[in-house]
Amino acid sequence: MNLIEEFNDYRSRMNEKIMSADNKVIKRFFNLDTNAYAAGAVDVKTKEMIGLACSMVLRCDDCIKYHLGKSYEAGLSKEEVFEVFSIATLIGGSIVIPHLRRAAEYWEALEQNNQDV
């Protein structure tokens, strides 16, 4: 199983378990998150770039992977993603660099995965 499949499989499996608890607050939060990233006055591509930058500054590797995957699906180019990386690193400082490394690795895996298909 590759890096992308491993992340997506784990995320899906755990989300199913969490949602099966039928907790109203958790369900509403998940729904709010889904709706926040839907197209509106701001397009999906831009929202994913914002989500990616914030995730990097907050140093959430799972969030970074999620937003990289969504950014890839939204059609961001490598150049656009690296501009987001640069802004996040500038805002977050050197503490972001380890997450930047893993983000670059994951983006590379997304590109490679698409070539294999």
JSON list of C-alpha atoms in Angstrom, two decimals:
[
{"chain": "A", "resi": 1, "resn": "MET", "atom": "CA", "xyz": [0.00, 0.00, 0.00]},
{"chain": "A", "resi": 2, "resn": "ASN", "atom": "CA", "xyz": [1.45, 3.40, -0.93]},
{"chain": "A", "resi": 3, "resn": "LEU", "atom": "CA", "xyz": [1.52, 6.58, 1.14]},
{"chain": "A", "resi": 4, "resn": "ILE", "atom": "CA", "xyz": [-1.70, 7.95, -0.37]},
{"chain": "A", "resi": 5, "resn": "GLU", "atom": "CA", "xyz": [-3.69, 4.72, -0.13]},
{"chain": "A", "resi": 6, "resn": "GLU", "atom": "CA", "xyz": [-2.54, 4.20, 3.45]},
{"chain": "A", "resi": 7, "resn": "PHE", "atom": "CA", "xyz": [-3.63, 7.69, 4.50]},
{"chain": "A", "resi": 8, "resn": "ASN", "atom": "CA", "xyz": [-6.98, 7.58, 2.69]},
{"chain": "A", "resi": 9, "resn": "ASP", "atom": "CA", "xyz": [-7.80, 4.08, 3.89]},
{"chain": "A", "resi": 10, "resn": "TYR", "atom": "CA", "xyz": [-7.06, 4.93, 7.52]},
{"chain": "A", "resi": 11, "resn": "ARG", "atom": "CA", "xyz": [-8.98, 8.20, 7.32]},
{"chain": "A", "resi": 12, "resn": "SER", "atom": "CA", "xyz": [-12.04, 6.53, 5.77]},
{"chain": "A", "resi": 13, "resn": "ARG", "atom": "CA", "xyz": [-12.00, 3.64, 8.23]},
{"chain": "A", "resi": 14, "resn": "MET", "atom": "CA", "xyz": [-11.73, 5.87, 11.27]},
{"chain": "A", "resi": 15, "resn": "ASN", "atom": "CA", "xyz": [-14.30, 8.38, 10.00]},
{"chain": "A", "resi": 16, "resn": "GLU", "atom": "CA", "xyz": [-16.78, 5.51, 9.61]},
{"chain": "A", "resi": 17, "resn": "LYS", "atom": "CA", "xyz": [-16.14, 4.41, 13.19]},
{"chain": "A", "resi": 18, "resn": "ILE", "atom": "CA", "xyz": [-16.49, 7.95, 14.49]},
{"chain": "A", "resi": 19, "resn": "MET", "atom": "CA", "xyz": [-19.69, 8.60, 12.56]},
{"chain": "A", "resi": 20, "resn": "SER", "atom": "CA", "xyz": [-21.17, 5.27, 13.65]},
{"chain": "A", "resi": 21, "resn": "ALA", "atom": "CA", "xyz": [-21.18, 6.59, 17.23]},
{"chain": "A", "resi": 22, "resn": "ASP", "atom": "CA", "xyz": [-24.01, 8.84, 16.02]},
{"chain": "A", "resi": 23, "resn": "ASN", "atom": "CA", "xyz": [-22.86, 11.85, 18.07]},
{"chain": "A", "resi": 24, "resn": "LYS", "atom": "CA", "xyz": [-24.82, 14.93, 17.00]},
{"chain": "A", "resi": 25, "resn": "VAL", "atom": "CA", "xyz": [-22.04, 17.44, 17.74]},
{"chain": "A", "resi": 26, "resn": "ILE", "atom": "CA", "xyz": [-19.40, 15.46, 15.84]},
{"chain": "A", "resi": 27, "resn": "LYS", "atom": "CA", "xyz": [-21.74, 14.96, 12.87]},
{"chain": "A", "resi": 28, "resn": "ARG", "atom": "CA", "xyz": [-22.53, 18.66, 12.78]},
{"chain": "A", "resi": 29, "resn": "PHE", "atom": "CA", "xyz": [-18.86, 19.59, 12.96]},
{"chain": "A", "resi": 30, "resn": "PHE", "atom": "CA", "xyz": [-17.99, 17.22, 10.10]},
{"chain": "A", "resi": 31, "resn": "ASN", "atom": "CA", "xyz": [-20.87, 18.70, 8.07]},
{"chain": "A", "resi": 32, "resn": "LEU", "atom": "CA", "xyz": [-19.70, 22.24, 8.81]},
{"chain": "A", "resi": 33, "resn": "ASP", "atom": "CA", "xyz": [-16.20, 21.34, 7.65]},
{"chain": "A", "resi": 34, "resn": "THR", "atom": "CA", "xyz": [-17.54, 19.80, 4.43]},
{"chain": "A", "resi": 35, "resn": "ASN", "atom": "CA", "xyz": [-19.71, 22.81, 3.67]},
{"chain": "A", "resi": 36, "resn": "ALA", "atom": "CA", "xyz": [-16.95, 25.31, 4.44]},
{"chain": "A", "resi": 37, "resn": "TYR", "atom": "CA", "xyz": [-14.85, 23.91, 1.59]},
{"chain": "A", "resi": 38, "resn": "ALA", "atom": "CA", "xyz": [-17.70, 23.84, -0.96]},
{"chain": "A", "resi": 39, "resn": "ALA", "atom": "CA", "xyz": [-17.68, 26.39, -3.77]},
{"chain": "A", "resi": 40, "resn": "GLY", "atom": "CA", "xyz": [-19.20, 29.71, -2.80]},
{"chain": "A", "resi": 41, "resn": "ALA", "atom": "CA", "xyz": [-18.02, 33.30, -3.07]},
{"chain": "A", "resi": 42, "resn": "VAL", "atom": "CA", "xyz": [-14.53, 31.77, -2.93]},
{"chain": "A", "resi": 43, "resn": "ASP", "atom": "CA", "xyz": [-13.77, 28.91, -5.32]},
{"chain": "A", "resi": 44, "resn": "VAL", "atom": "CA", "xyz": [-12.72, 25.43, -4.12]},
{"chain": "A", "resi": 45, "resn": "LYS", "atom": "CA", "xyz": [-9.17, 25.77, -5.39]},
{"chain": "A", "resi": 46, "resn": "THR", "atom": "CA", "xyz": [-8.59, 28.91, -3.32]},
{"chain": "A", "resi": 47, "resn": "LYS", "atom": "CA", "xyz": [-10.25, 27.40, -0.25]},
{"chain": "A", "resi": 48, "resn": "GLU", "atom": "CA", "xyz": [-7.95, 24.39, -0.47]},
{"chain": "A", "resi": 49, "resn": "MET", "atom": "CA", "xyz": [-4.91, 26.65, -0.71]},
{"chain": "A", "resi": 50, "resn": "ILE", "atom": "CA", "xyz": [-6.07, 28.48, 2.42]},
{"chain": "A", "resi": 51, "resn": "GLY", "atom": "CA", "xyz": [-6.73, 25.17, 4.19]},
{"chain": "A", "resi": 52, "resn": "LEU", "atom": "CA", "xyz": [-3.30, 23.88, 3.20]},
{"chain": "A", "resi": 53, "resn": "ALA", "atom": "CA", "xyz": [-1.48, 26.99, 4.41]},
{"chain": "A", "resi": 54, "resn": "CYS", "atom": "CA", "xyz": [-3.37, 27.00, 7.72]},
{"chain": "A", "resi": 55, "resn": "SER", "atom": "CA", "xyz": [-2.72, 23.27, 8.21]},
{"chain": "A", "resi": 56, "resn": "MET", "atom": "CA", "xyz": [0.99, 23.78, 7.68]},
{"chain": "A", "resi": 57, "resn": "VAL", "atom": "CA", "xyz": [1.16, 26.68, 10.13]},
{"chain": "A", "resi": 58, "resn": "LEU", "atom": "CA", "xyz": [-0.83, 24.61, 12.66]},
{"chain": "A", "resi": 59, "resn": "ARG", "atom": "CA", "xyz": [1.54, 21.68, 11.95]},
{"chain": "A", "resi": 60, "resn": "CYS", "atom": "CA", "xyz": [-1.17, 19.08, 11.37]},
{"chain": "A", "resi": 61, "resn": "ASP", "atom": "CA", "xyz": [0.31, 16.43, 9.06]},
{"chain": "A", "resi": 62, "resn": "ASP", "atom": "CA", "xyz": [-3.04, 14.67, 8.53]},
{"chain": "A", "resi": 63, "resn": "CYS", "atom": "CA", "xyz": [-4.64, 18.00, 7.61]},
{"chain": "A", "resi": 64, "resn": "ILE", "atom": "CA", "xyz": [-1.76, 18.79, 5.25]},
{"chain": "A", "resi": 65, "resn": "LYS", "atom": "CA", "xyz": [-2.16, 15.44, 3.48]},
{"chain": "A", "resi": 66, "resn": "TYR", "atom": "CA", "xyz": [-5.91, 15.90, 3.21]},
{"chain": "A", "resi": 67, "resn": "HIS", "atom": "CA", "xyz": [-5.62, 19.40, 1.74]},
{"chain": "A", "resi": 68, "resn": "LEU", "atom": "CA", "xyz": [-2.82, 18.34, -0.60]},
{"chain": "A", "resi": 69, "resn": "GLY", "atom": "CA", "xyz": [-5.07, 15.58, -1.94]},
{"chain": "A", "resi": 70, "resn": "LYS", "atom": "CA", "xyz": [-7.98, 17.99, -2.36]},
{"chain": "A", "resi": 71, "resn": "SER", "atom": "CA", "xyz": [-5.66, 20.58, -3.92]},
{"chain": "A", "resi": 72, "resn": "TYR", "atom": "CA", "xyz": [-4.46, 17.99, -6.40]},
{"chain": "A", "resi": 73, "resn": "GLU", "atom": "CA", "xyz": [-8.07, 17.09, -7.24]},
{"chain": "A", "resi": 74, "resn": "ALA", "atom": "CA", "xyz": [-8.88, 20.80, -7.65]},
{"chain": "A", "resi": 75, "resn": "GLY", "atom": "CA", "xyz": [-6.12, 21.09, -10.26]},
{"chain": "A", "resi": 76, "resn": "LEU", "atom": "CA", "xyz": [-3.40, 23.00, -8.43]},
{"chain": "A", "resi": 77, "resn": "SER", "atom": "CA", "xyz": [-0.05, 22.91, -10.14]},
{"chain": "A", "resi": 78, "resn": "LYS", "atom": "CA", "xyz": [3.21, 22.08, -8.41]},
{"chain": "A", "resi": 79, "resn": "GLU", "atom": "CA", "xyz": [4.18, 25.75, -8.74]},
{"chain": "A", "resi": 80, "resn": "GLU", "atom": "CA", "xyz": [0.98, 26.87, -6.99]},
{"chain": "A", "resi": 81, "resn": "VAL", "atom": "CA", "xyz": [1.44, 24.35, -4.20]},
{"chain": "A", "resi": 82, "resn": "PHE", "atom": "CA", "xyz": [5.03, 25.46, -3.62]},
{"chain": "A", "resi": 83, "resn": "GLU", "atom": "CA", "xyz": [3.87, 29.09, -3.41]},
{"chain": "A", "resi": 84, "resn": "VAL", "atom": "CA", "xyz": [1.43, 28.01, -0.70]},
{"chain": "A", "resi": 85, "resn": "PHE", "atom": "CA", "xyz": [4.31, 26.15, 0.98]},
{"chain": "A", "resi": 86, "resn": "SER", "atom": "CA", "xyz": [6.40, 29.34, 0.87]},
{"chain": "A", "resi": 87, "resn": "ILE", "atom": "CA", "xyz": [3.67, 31.47, 2.44]},
{"chain": "A", "resi": 88, "resn": "ALA", "atom": "CA", "xyz": [3.01, 28.89, 5.16]},
{"chain": "A", "resi": 89, "resn": "THR", "atom": "CA", "xyz": [6.72, 28.64, 5.95]},
{"chain": "A", "resi": 90, "resn": "LEU", "atom": "CA", "xyz": [7.04, 32.41, 6.07]},
{"chain": "A", "resi": 91, "resn": "ILE", "atom": "CA", "xyz": [4.07, 32.74, 8.42]},
{"chain": "A", "resi": 92, "resn": "GLY", "atom": "CA", "xyz": [4.86, 29.70, 10.57]},
{"chain": "A", "resi": 93, "resn": "GLY", "atom": "CA", "xyz": [8.63, 30.00, 10.67]},
{"chain": "A", "resi": 94, "resn": "SER", "atom": "CA", "xyz": [11.28, 27.31, 10.81]},
{"chain": "A", "resi": 95, "resn": "ILE", "atom": "CA", "xyz": [9.07, 25.00, 12.91]},
{"chain": "A", "resi": 96, "resn": "VAL", "atom": "CA", "xyz": [7.09, 24.38, 9.70]},
{"chain": "A", "resi": 97, "resn": "ILE", "atom": "CA", "xyz": [10.10, 22.98, 7.82]},
{"chain": "A", "resi": 98, "resn": "PRO", "atom": "CA", "xyz": [9.68, 19.32, 8.94]},
{"chain": "A", "resi": 99, "resn": "HIS", "atom": "CA", "xyz": [6.04, 19.51, 7.80]},
{"chain": "A", "resi": 100, "resn": "LEU", "atom": "CA", "xyz": [7.16, 21.14, 4.57]},
{"chain": "A", "resi": 101, "resn": "ARG", "atom": "CA", "xyz": [9.41, 18.14, 3.91]},
{"chain": "A", "resi": 102, "resn": "ARG", "atom": "CA", "xyz": [6.56, 15.67, 4.46]},
{"chain": "A", "resi": 103, "resn": "ALA", "atom": "CA", "xyz": [4.22, 17.83, 2.38]},
{"chain": "A", "resi": 104, "resn": "ALA", "atom": "CA", "xyz": [6.67, 17.89, -0.53]},
{"chain": "A", "resi": 105, "resn": "GLU", "atom": "CA", "xyz": [7.00, 14.09, -0.26]},
{"chain": "A", "resi": 106, "resn": "TYR", "atom": "CA", "xyz": [3.21, 13.65, -0.27]},
{"chain": "A", "resi": 107, "resn": "TRP", "atom": "CA", "xyz": [2.75, 15.99, -3.26]},
{"chain": "A", "resi": 108, "resn": "GLU", "atom": "CA", "xyz": [5.40, 13.98, -5.11]},
{"chain": "A", "resi": 109, "resn": "ALA", "atom": "CA", "xyz": [3.48, 10.79, -4.26]},
{"chain": "A", "resi": 110, "resn": "LEU", "atom": "CA", "xyz": [0.25, 12.35, -5.59]},
{"chain": "A", "resi": 111, "resn": "GLU", "atom": "CA", "xyz": [1.97, 13.23, -8.85]},
{"chain": "A", "resi": 112, "resn": "GLN", "atom": "CA", "xyz": [3.53, 9.76, -9.11]},
{"chain": "A", "resi": 113, "resn": "ASN", "atom": "CA", "xyz": [0.23, 8.04, -8.27]},
{"chain": "A", "resi": 114, "resn": "ASN", "atom": "CA", "xyz": [-1.47, 9.91, -11.11]},
{"chain": "A", "resi": 115, "resn": "GLN", "atom": "CA", "xyz": [1.27, 8.85, -13.55]},
{"chain": "A", "resi": 116, "resn": "ASP", "atom": "CA", "xyz": [0.81, 5.20, -12.55]},
{"chain": "A", "resi": 117, "resn": "VAL", "atom": "CA", "xyz": [-2.91, 5.26, -13.37]}
]
